[in-house]
XYZ file of C-alpha atoms in Angstrom:
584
model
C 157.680 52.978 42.339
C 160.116 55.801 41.458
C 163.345 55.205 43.732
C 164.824 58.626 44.716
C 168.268 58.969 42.565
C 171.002 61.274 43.365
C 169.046 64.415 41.661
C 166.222 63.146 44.099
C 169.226 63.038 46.964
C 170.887 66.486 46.346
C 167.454 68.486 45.829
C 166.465 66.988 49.063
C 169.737 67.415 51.617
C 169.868 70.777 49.721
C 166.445 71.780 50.966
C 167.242 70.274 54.377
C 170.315 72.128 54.800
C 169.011 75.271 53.968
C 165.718 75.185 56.210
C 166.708 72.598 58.717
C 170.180 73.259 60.056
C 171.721 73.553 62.716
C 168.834 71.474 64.637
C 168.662 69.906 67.776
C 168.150 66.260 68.554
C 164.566 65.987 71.059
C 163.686 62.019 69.911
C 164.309 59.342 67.867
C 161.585 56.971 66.931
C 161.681 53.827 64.959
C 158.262 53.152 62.648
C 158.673 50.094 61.069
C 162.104 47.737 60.488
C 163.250 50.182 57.553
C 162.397 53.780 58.493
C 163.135 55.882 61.609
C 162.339 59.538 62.296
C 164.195 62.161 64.416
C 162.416 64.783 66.252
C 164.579 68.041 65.093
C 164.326 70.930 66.666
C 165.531 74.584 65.431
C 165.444 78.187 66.135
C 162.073 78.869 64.367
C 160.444 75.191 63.630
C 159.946 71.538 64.981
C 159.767 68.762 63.032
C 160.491 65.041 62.232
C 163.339 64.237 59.969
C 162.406 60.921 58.159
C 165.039 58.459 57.129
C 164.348 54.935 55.667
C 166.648 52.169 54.291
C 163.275 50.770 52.482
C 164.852 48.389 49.652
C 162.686 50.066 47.112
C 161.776 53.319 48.517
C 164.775 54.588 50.633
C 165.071 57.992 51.192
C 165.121 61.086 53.617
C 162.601 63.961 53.757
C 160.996 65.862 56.438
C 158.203 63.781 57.079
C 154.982 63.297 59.672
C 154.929 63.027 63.481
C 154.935 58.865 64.223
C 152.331 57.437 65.929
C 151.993 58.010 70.046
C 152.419 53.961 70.723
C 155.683 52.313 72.021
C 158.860 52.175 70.331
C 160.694 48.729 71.119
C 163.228 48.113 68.183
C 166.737 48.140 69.457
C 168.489 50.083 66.570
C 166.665 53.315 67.389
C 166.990 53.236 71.077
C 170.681 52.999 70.371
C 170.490 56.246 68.111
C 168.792 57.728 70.553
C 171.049 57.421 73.345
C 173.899 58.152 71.170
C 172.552 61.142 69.556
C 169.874 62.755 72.182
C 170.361 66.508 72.924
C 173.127 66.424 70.308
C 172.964 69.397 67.389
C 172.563 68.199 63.738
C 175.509 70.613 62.172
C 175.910 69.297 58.721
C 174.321 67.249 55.799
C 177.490 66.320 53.366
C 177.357 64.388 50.327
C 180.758 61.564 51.486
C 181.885 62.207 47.939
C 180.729 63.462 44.508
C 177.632 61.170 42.882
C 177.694 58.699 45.428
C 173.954 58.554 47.265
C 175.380 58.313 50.326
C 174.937 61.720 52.944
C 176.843 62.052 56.390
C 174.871 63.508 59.036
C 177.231 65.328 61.539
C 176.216 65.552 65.398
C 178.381 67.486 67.769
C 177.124 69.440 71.357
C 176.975 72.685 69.305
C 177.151 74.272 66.120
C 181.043 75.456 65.578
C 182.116 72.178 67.216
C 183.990 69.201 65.716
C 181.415 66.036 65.358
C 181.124 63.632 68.042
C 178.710 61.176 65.753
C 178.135 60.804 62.069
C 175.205 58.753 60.971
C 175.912 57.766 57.199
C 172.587 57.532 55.205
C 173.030 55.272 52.368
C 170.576 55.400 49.778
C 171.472 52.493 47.035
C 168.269 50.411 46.387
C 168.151 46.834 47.999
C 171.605 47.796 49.802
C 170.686 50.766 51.062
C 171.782 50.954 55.318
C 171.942 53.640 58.042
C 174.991 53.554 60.086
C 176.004 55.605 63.211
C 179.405 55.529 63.983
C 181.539 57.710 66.454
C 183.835 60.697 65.878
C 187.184 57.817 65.002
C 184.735 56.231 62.366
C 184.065 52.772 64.481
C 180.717 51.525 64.004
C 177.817 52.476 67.420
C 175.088 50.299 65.295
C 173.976 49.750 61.682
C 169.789 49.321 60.549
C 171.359 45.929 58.366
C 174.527 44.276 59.918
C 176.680 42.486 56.710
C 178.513 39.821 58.063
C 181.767 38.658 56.069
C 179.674 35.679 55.276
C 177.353 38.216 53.572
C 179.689 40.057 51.885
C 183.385 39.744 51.900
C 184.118 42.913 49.999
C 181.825 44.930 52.635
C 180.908 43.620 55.534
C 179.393 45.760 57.807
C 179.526 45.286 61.847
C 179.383 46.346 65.242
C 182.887 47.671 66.540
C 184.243 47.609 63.280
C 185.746 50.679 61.032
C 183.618 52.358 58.568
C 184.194 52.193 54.964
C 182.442 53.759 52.427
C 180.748 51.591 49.557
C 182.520 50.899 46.592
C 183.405 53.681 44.295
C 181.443 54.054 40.910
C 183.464 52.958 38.097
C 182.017 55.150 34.981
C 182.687 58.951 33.947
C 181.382 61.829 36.588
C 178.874 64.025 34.433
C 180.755 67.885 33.874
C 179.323 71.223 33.086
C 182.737 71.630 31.245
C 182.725 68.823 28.854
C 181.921 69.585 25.282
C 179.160 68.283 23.324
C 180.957 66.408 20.697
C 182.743 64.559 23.699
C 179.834 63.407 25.593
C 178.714 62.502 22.796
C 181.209 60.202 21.800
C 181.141 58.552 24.878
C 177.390 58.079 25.087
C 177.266 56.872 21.173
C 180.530 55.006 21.587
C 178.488 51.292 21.710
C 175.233 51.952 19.512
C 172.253 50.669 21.600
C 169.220 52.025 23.193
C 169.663 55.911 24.580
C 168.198 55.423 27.888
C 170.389 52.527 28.278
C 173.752 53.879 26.846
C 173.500 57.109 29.136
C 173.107 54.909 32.187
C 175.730 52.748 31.313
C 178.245 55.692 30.192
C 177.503 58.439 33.065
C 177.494 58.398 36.870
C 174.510 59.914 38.522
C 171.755 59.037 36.176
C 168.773 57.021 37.065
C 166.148 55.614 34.731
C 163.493 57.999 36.131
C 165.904 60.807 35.409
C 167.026 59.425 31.176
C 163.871 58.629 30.648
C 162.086 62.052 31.187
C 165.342 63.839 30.391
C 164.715 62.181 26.824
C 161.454 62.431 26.510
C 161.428 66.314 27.376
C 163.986 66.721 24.392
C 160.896 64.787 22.120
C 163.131 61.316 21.511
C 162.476 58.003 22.537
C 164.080 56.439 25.552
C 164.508 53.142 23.357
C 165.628 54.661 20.529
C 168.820 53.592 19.510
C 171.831 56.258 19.616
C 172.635 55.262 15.994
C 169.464 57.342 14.414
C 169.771 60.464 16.362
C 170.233 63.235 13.776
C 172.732 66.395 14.561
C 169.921 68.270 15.587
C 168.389 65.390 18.045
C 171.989 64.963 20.129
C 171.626 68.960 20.144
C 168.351 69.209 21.766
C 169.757 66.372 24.215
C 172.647 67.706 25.347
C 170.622 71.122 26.200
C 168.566 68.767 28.747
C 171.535 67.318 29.673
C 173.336 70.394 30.535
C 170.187 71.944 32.313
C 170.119 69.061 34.742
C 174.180 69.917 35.356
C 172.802 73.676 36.169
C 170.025 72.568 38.628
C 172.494 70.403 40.365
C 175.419 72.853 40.563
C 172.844 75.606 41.493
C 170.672 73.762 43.490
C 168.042 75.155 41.865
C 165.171 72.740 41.663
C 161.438 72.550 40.523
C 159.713 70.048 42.573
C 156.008 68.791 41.261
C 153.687 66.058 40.074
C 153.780 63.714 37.044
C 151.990 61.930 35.051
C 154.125 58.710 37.002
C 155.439 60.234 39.636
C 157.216 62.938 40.548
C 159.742 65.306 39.458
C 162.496 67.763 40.967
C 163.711 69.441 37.826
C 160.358 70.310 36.485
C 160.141 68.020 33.519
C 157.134 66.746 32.381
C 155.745 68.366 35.543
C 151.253 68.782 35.541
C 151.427 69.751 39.056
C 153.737 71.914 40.502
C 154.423 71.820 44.562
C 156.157 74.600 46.612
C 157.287 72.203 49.080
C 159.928 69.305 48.349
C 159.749 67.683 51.230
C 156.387 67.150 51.346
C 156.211 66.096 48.011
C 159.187 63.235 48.784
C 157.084 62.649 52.264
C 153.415 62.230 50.360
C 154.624 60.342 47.240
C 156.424 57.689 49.470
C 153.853 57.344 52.083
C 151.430 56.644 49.616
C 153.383 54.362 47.775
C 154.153 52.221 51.018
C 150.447 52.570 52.279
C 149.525 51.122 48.923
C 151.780 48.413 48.648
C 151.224 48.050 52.472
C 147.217 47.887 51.920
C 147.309 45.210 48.979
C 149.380 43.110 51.201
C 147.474 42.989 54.145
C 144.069 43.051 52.206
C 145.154 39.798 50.166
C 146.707 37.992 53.225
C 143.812 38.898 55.383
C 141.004 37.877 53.088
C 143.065 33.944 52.150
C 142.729 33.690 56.007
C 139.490 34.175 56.133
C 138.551 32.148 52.954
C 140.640 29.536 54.805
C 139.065 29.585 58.379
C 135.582 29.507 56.739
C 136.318 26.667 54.805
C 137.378 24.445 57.483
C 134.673 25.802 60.019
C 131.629 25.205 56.865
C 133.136 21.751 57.042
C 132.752 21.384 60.555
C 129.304 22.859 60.610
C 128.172 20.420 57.797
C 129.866 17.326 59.578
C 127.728 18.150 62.835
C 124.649 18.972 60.841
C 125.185 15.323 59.523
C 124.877 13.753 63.209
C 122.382 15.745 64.018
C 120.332 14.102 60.979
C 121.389 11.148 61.838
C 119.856 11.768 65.491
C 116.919 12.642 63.988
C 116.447 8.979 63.209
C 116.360 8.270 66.827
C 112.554 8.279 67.330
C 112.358 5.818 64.170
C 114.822 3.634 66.079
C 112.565 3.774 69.216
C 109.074 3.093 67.407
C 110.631 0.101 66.227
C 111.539 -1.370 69.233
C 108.090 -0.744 70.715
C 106.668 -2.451 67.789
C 108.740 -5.628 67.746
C 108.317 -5.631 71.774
C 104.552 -5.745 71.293
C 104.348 -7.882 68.737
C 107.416 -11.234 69.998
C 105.292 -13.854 69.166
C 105.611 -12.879 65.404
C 109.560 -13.236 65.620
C 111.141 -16.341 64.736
C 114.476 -17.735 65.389
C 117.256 -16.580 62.149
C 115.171 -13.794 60.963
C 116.771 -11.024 58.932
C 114.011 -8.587 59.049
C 110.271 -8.295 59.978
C 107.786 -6.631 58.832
C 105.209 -5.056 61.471
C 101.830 -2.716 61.246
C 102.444 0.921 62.325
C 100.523 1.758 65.337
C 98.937 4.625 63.897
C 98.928 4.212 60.287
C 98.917 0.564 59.719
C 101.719 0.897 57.493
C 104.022 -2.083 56.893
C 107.016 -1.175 59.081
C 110.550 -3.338 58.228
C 112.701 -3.523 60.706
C 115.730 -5.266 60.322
C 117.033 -7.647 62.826
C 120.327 -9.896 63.884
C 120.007 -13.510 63.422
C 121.997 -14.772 66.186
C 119.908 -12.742 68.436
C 116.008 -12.433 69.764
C 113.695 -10.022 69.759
C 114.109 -8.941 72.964
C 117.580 -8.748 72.118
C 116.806 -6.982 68.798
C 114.760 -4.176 70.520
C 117.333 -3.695 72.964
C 119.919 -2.478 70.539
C 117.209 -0.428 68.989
C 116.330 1.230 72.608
C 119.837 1.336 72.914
C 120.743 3.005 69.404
C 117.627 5.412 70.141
C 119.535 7.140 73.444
C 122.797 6.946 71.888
C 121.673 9.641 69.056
C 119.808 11.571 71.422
C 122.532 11.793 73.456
C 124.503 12.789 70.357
C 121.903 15.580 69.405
C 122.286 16.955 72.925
C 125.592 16.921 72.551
C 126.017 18.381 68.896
C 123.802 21.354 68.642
C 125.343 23.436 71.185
C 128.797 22.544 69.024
C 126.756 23.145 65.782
C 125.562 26.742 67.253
C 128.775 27.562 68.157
C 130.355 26.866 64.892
C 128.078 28.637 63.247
C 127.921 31.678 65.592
C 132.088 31.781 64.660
C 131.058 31.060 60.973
C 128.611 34.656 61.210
C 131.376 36.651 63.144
C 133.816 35.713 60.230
C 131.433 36.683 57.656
C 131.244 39.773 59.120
C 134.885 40.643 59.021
C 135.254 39.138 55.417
C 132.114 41.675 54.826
C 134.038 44.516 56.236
C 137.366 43.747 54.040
C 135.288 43.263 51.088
C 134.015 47.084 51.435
C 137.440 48.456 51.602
C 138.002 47.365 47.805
C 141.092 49.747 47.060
C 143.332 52.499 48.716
C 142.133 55.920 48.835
C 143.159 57.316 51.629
C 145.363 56.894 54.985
C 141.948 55.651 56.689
C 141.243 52.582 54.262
C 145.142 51.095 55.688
C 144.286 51.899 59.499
C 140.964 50.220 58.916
C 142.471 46.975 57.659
C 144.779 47.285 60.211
C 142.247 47.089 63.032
C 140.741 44.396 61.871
C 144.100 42.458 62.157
C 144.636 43.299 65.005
C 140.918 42.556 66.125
C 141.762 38.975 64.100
C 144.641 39.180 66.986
C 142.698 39.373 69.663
C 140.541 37.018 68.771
C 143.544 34.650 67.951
C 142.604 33.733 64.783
C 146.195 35.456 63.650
C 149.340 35.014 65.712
C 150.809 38.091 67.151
C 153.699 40.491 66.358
C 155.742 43.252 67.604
C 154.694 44.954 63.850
C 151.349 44.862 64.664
C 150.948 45.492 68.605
C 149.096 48.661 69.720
C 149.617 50.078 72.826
C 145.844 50.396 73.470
C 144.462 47.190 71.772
C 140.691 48.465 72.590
C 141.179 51.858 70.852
C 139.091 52.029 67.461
C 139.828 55.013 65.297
C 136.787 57.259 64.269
C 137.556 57.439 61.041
C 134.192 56.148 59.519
C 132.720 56.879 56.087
C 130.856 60.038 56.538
C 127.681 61.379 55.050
C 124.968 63.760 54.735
C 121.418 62.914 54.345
C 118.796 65.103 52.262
C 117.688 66.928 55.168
C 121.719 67.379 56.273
C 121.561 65.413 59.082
C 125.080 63.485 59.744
C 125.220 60.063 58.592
C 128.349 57.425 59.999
C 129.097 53.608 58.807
C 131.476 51.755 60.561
C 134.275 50.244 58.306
C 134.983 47.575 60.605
C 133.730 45.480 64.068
C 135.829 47.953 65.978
C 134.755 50.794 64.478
C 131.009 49.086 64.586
C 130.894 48.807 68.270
C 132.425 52.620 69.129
C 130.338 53.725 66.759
C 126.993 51.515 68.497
C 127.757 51.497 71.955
C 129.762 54.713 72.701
C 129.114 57.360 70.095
C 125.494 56.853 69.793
C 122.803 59.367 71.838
C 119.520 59.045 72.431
C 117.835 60.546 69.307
C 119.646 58.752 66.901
C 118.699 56.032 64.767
C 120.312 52.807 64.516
C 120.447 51.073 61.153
C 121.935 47.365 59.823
C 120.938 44.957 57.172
C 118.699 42.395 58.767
C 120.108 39.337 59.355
C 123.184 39.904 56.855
C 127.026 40.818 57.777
C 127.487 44.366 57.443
C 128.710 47.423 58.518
C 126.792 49.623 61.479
C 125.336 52.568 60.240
C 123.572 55.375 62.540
C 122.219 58.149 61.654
C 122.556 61.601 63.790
C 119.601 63.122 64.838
C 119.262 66.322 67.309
C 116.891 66.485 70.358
C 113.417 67.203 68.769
C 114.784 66.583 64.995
C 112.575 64.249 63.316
C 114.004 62.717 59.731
C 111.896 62.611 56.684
C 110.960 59.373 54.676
C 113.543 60.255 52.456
C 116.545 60.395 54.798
C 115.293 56.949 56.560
C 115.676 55.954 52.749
C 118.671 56.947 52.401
C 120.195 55.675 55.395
C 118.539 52.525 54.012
C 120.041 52.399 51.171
C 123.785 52.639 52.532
C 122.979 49.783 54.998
C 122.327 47.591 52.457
C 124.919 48.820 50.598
C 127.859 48.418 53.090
C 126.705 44.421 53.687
C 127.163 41.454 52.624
C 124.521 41.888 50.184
C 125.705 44.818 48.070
C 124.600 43.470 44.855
C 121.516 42.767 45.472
C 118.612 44.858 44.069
C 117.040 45.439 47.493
C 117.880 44.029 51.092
C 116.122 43.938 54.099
C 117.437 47.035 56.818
C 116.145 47.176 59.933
C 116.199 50.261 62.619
C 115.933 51.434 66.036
C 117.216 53.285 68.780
C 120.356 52.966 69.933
C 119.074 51.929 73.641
C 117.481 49.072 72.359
C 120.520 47.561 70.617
C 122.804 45.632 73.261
C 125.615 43.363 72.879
C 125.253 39.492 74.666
C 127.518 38.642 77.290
C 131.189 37.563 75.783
C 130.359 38.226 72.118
C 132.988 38.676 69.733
C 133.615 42.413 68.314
C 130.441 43.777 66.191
C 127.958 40.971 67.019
C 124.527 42.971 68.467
C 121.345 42.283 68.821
C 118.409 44.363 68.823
C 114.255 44.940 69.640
C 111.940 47.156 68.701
C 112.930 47.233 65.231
C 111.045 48.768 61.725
C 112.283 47.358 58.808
C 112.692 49.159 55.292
C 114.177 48.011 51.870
C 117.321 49.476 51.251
C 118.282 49.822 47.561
C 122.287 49.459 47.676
C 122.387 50.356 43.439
C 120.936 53.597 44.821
C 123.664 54.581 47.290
C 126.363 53.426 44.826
C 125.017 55.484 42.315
C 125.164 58.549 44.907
C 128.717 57.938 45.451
C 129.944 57.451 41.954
C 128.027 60.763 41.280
C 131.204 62.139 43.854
C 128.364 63.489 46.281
C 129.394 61.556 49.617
C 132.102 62.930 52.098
C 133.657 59.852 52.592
C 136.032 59.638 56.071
């Protein structure tokens, strides 16, 4: 991940402070435990002024409206009773290269600041802290104790104090080239890291493109740079001087990343801050996304196990019940036949009723045969009891075991981050994992409408054009079954294997050709459990004949009236890699 660097820092307050101020404070709104938004208001525009003390992505852009759910962390309800109604007059740098911006807040524009909310953007210490007009600290994002850190602490009631000052040279448009480059070639080693080292304000996203654009290597060591290489060098170096001092920036895409001074630039963006705003959300959705796909799917692997072990253990008794007849049979047999038993016997050996077969049936010594075929009665009813008692158990466990396999379906169809929609689907099915309390729950991952699904389902069009939806997960599945569907539609799922509810749109009097039941067909099978497979088993109906059972868990239906076709999943995958579907 490319961490924004003072360049990063100045293009963006730059931008912010030209577009952005003054700007009234309307709402403050914390997202997560690094990043809270405020809801700015000026003259011409609204909009939401992100600022996160993320340790590897901290940062401040104009950024996206948050989400309409409750806000309960502490640190931004303090902001926002500090700073609410309050005018945002100035962004200022606290002192020249340092990443760290002051944000002035005073009743109106012309006025001295009542509030300043320092913004400090320095990796895994990066910190927001709001602190009143005499420089005592309201609240900090990341209270320091002296414990912590006894050259910095930072706390609650105490003074201010700005980090510690950088120790190497301060870059100048003024210095000459054989100077800086005495400095930088003073300790021969790699160029990347002997600018670093030498000059404040440099990042190793900034060297290395900065050396690359002047066709070196960022490795290369300082003692084999010809006359003519530290020539072409210092003209890069002295054009990122010029951006800064004029603030004149070219934001755009990389290869890697992103730039703000146009260098190796394939993309270019009119808009900064939505580059800053779509690189980072991405980023964090990403890392977010592999995070919660990886824990989420060990769970799973992890509940199955134990409940396949539980399933087999009562599948186990209930073979061992099935022995109760034999027990029974037995006793009849030595009942009907005493006068062959005698006293010390082991075993005996008796004609079947039926058969004739030799029957052994092994006895106690110590006791008779009345005796004997009491314990077998006796053993009979004890494993029927046990079968009567088991296989509701062993239907339940495996009802939990199909519900599970279901979700693990679901996650294993959302194989990589595309999109915004792939996160908020893995998200619902955590929280659907929460409701179901097979996950503990957390004031990260609380909605404030736990039975809202998001409609965000993989979208498609058949031959014939009609609409075509597939639920991503069990929430989605039973919107999409039991609320979105109308009465011409066409429900579809793989028969009798996890997957994902697809229906197919259909308008009053429509009627779908064989080739868009196909087709449908084919993405059932291929969103289940069964993707791999050359062809699966799909079944469809109308939606009114689909109906959930009383207390089933999220996604579980059953259905009547079906037709079944073969869906051919290889066919619908080859569809999509063709970059035909309209997927979300």
């Amino acid at each position: 991940m490319q961490s924004v660097d003072f360049t990063t820092l100045t293009a963006a307050s730059s931008d912010i402070c030209a577009n952005w101020l003054p700007a009234r404070v309307e709402q403050v709104y914390q997202r997560d435990r690094f990043w809270i938004v405020l809801g700015l208001r000026t003259l011409k525009q609204r909009g939401w002024l992100d600022i996160s003390w993320h340790p590897q992505a901290a940062r401040i852009c104009i950024g996206d409206p948050p989400p309409r759910k409750p806000d309960t962390f502490a640190f931004s309800q303090q902001i926002l009773h500090q700073l609410s109604g309050l005018a945002l007059i100035s962004i200022e740098a606290i002192a020249p290269w340092e990443r760290v911006l002051d944000l002035q807040f005073a009743r109106r524009p012309g006025e001295n600041p009542l509030f300043h909310l320092y913004v400090e953007i320095m990796g895994k210490h990066s910190n927001v802290i709001l602190t009143a007009a005499n420089q005592e600290i309201i609240t900090a994002a990341q209270q320091v104790s002296p414990q912590q850190s006894s050259i910095r602490p930072v706390q609650t009631g105490q003074p201010y104090e700005s980090p510690p000052r950088l120790t190497n040279d301060a870059p100048s448009l003024q210095e000459s080239q054989q100077r800086w480059q005495a400095k930088v070639s003073l300790v021969p080693g790699a160029l990347k890291r002997c600018l670093i080292k030498t000059y404040r304000g440099t990042s190793p996203a900034l060297v290395e493109s900065m050396v690359r654009v002047a066709n070196l290597d960022p490795e290369q060591s300082t003692a084999t740079l010809t006359p003519s290489d530290w020539e072409k060098l210092f003209q890069r170096w002295q054009e990122w001087l010029q951006a800064l001092e004029k603030s004149h920036f070219q934001p755009g895409w990389t290869a890697k990343g992103y730039t703000v001074l146009g260098w190796e630039m394939i993309q270019p963006v009119k808009n900064l801050q939505d580059l800053l705003n779509q690189y980072y959300t991405a980023v964090l959705n990403q890392q977010e996304f592999q995070q919660l796909r990886q824990q989420l799917s060990q769970k799973l692997k992890n509940l199955l196990e134990k409940l396949q072990t539980k399933a087999n253990n009562f599948s186990d008794r209930l073979q061992q019940s099935d022995r109760a007849d034999e027990y029974k049979q037995q006793a009849d047999l030595l009942m009907a036949h005493l006068q062959a038993w005698e006293p010390g016997m082991t075993k005996i050996t008796l004609a079947d009723f039926e058969t004739g077969a030799p029957v052994t049936i092994a006895l106690e010594p110590e006791k008779n045969a009345v005796q004997n075929a009491q314990n077998l009665y006796k053993r009979s009813g004890k494993l029927k009891r046990a079968r009567g008692a088991v296989e509701p158990l062993l239907a339940e466990v495996n009802a939990e075991i199909g519900y599970l396999q279901q979700v693990e379906a679901a996650i294993a169809q959302i194989e990589k981050y595309h999109t915004d929609a792939d996160l908020e689907a893995l998200k619902e099915i955590r929280e659907e994992l929460i409701q179901q309390r097979y996950l503990e729950d957390s004031e990260y991952t609380r909605r404030s409408d736990t039975n809202s699904a998001s409609t965000n389902f993989h979208r498609y069009r058949t031959p014939s054009g009609f609409e075509l939806l597939v639920g991503r997960n069990n929430q989605q599945n039973d919107y999409l079954t039991f609320r979105l569907a109308g009465d011409y539609d066409l429900w579809f799922h793989a028969q009798e294997i996890p997957g994902s509810h697809v229906l197919l749109r259909l308008d009053p009097g429509a009627v779908p050709e064989t080739v868009d039941l196909q087709f449908t067909a084919n993405f059932a099978a291929y969103y289940s459990r069964s993707r791999q497979s050359d062809q699966v088993p799909v079944v469809y109906t109308e939606p009114k004949y689909v109906y959930k059972p009383k207390g089933a868990k999220p996604g579980i239906a059953l259905y009547k009236n079906e037709r079944i076709l073969w869906g051919q999943p290889q066919q619908a995958e080859a569809y999509l890699n063709e970059g035909r579907g309209v997927s979300g």
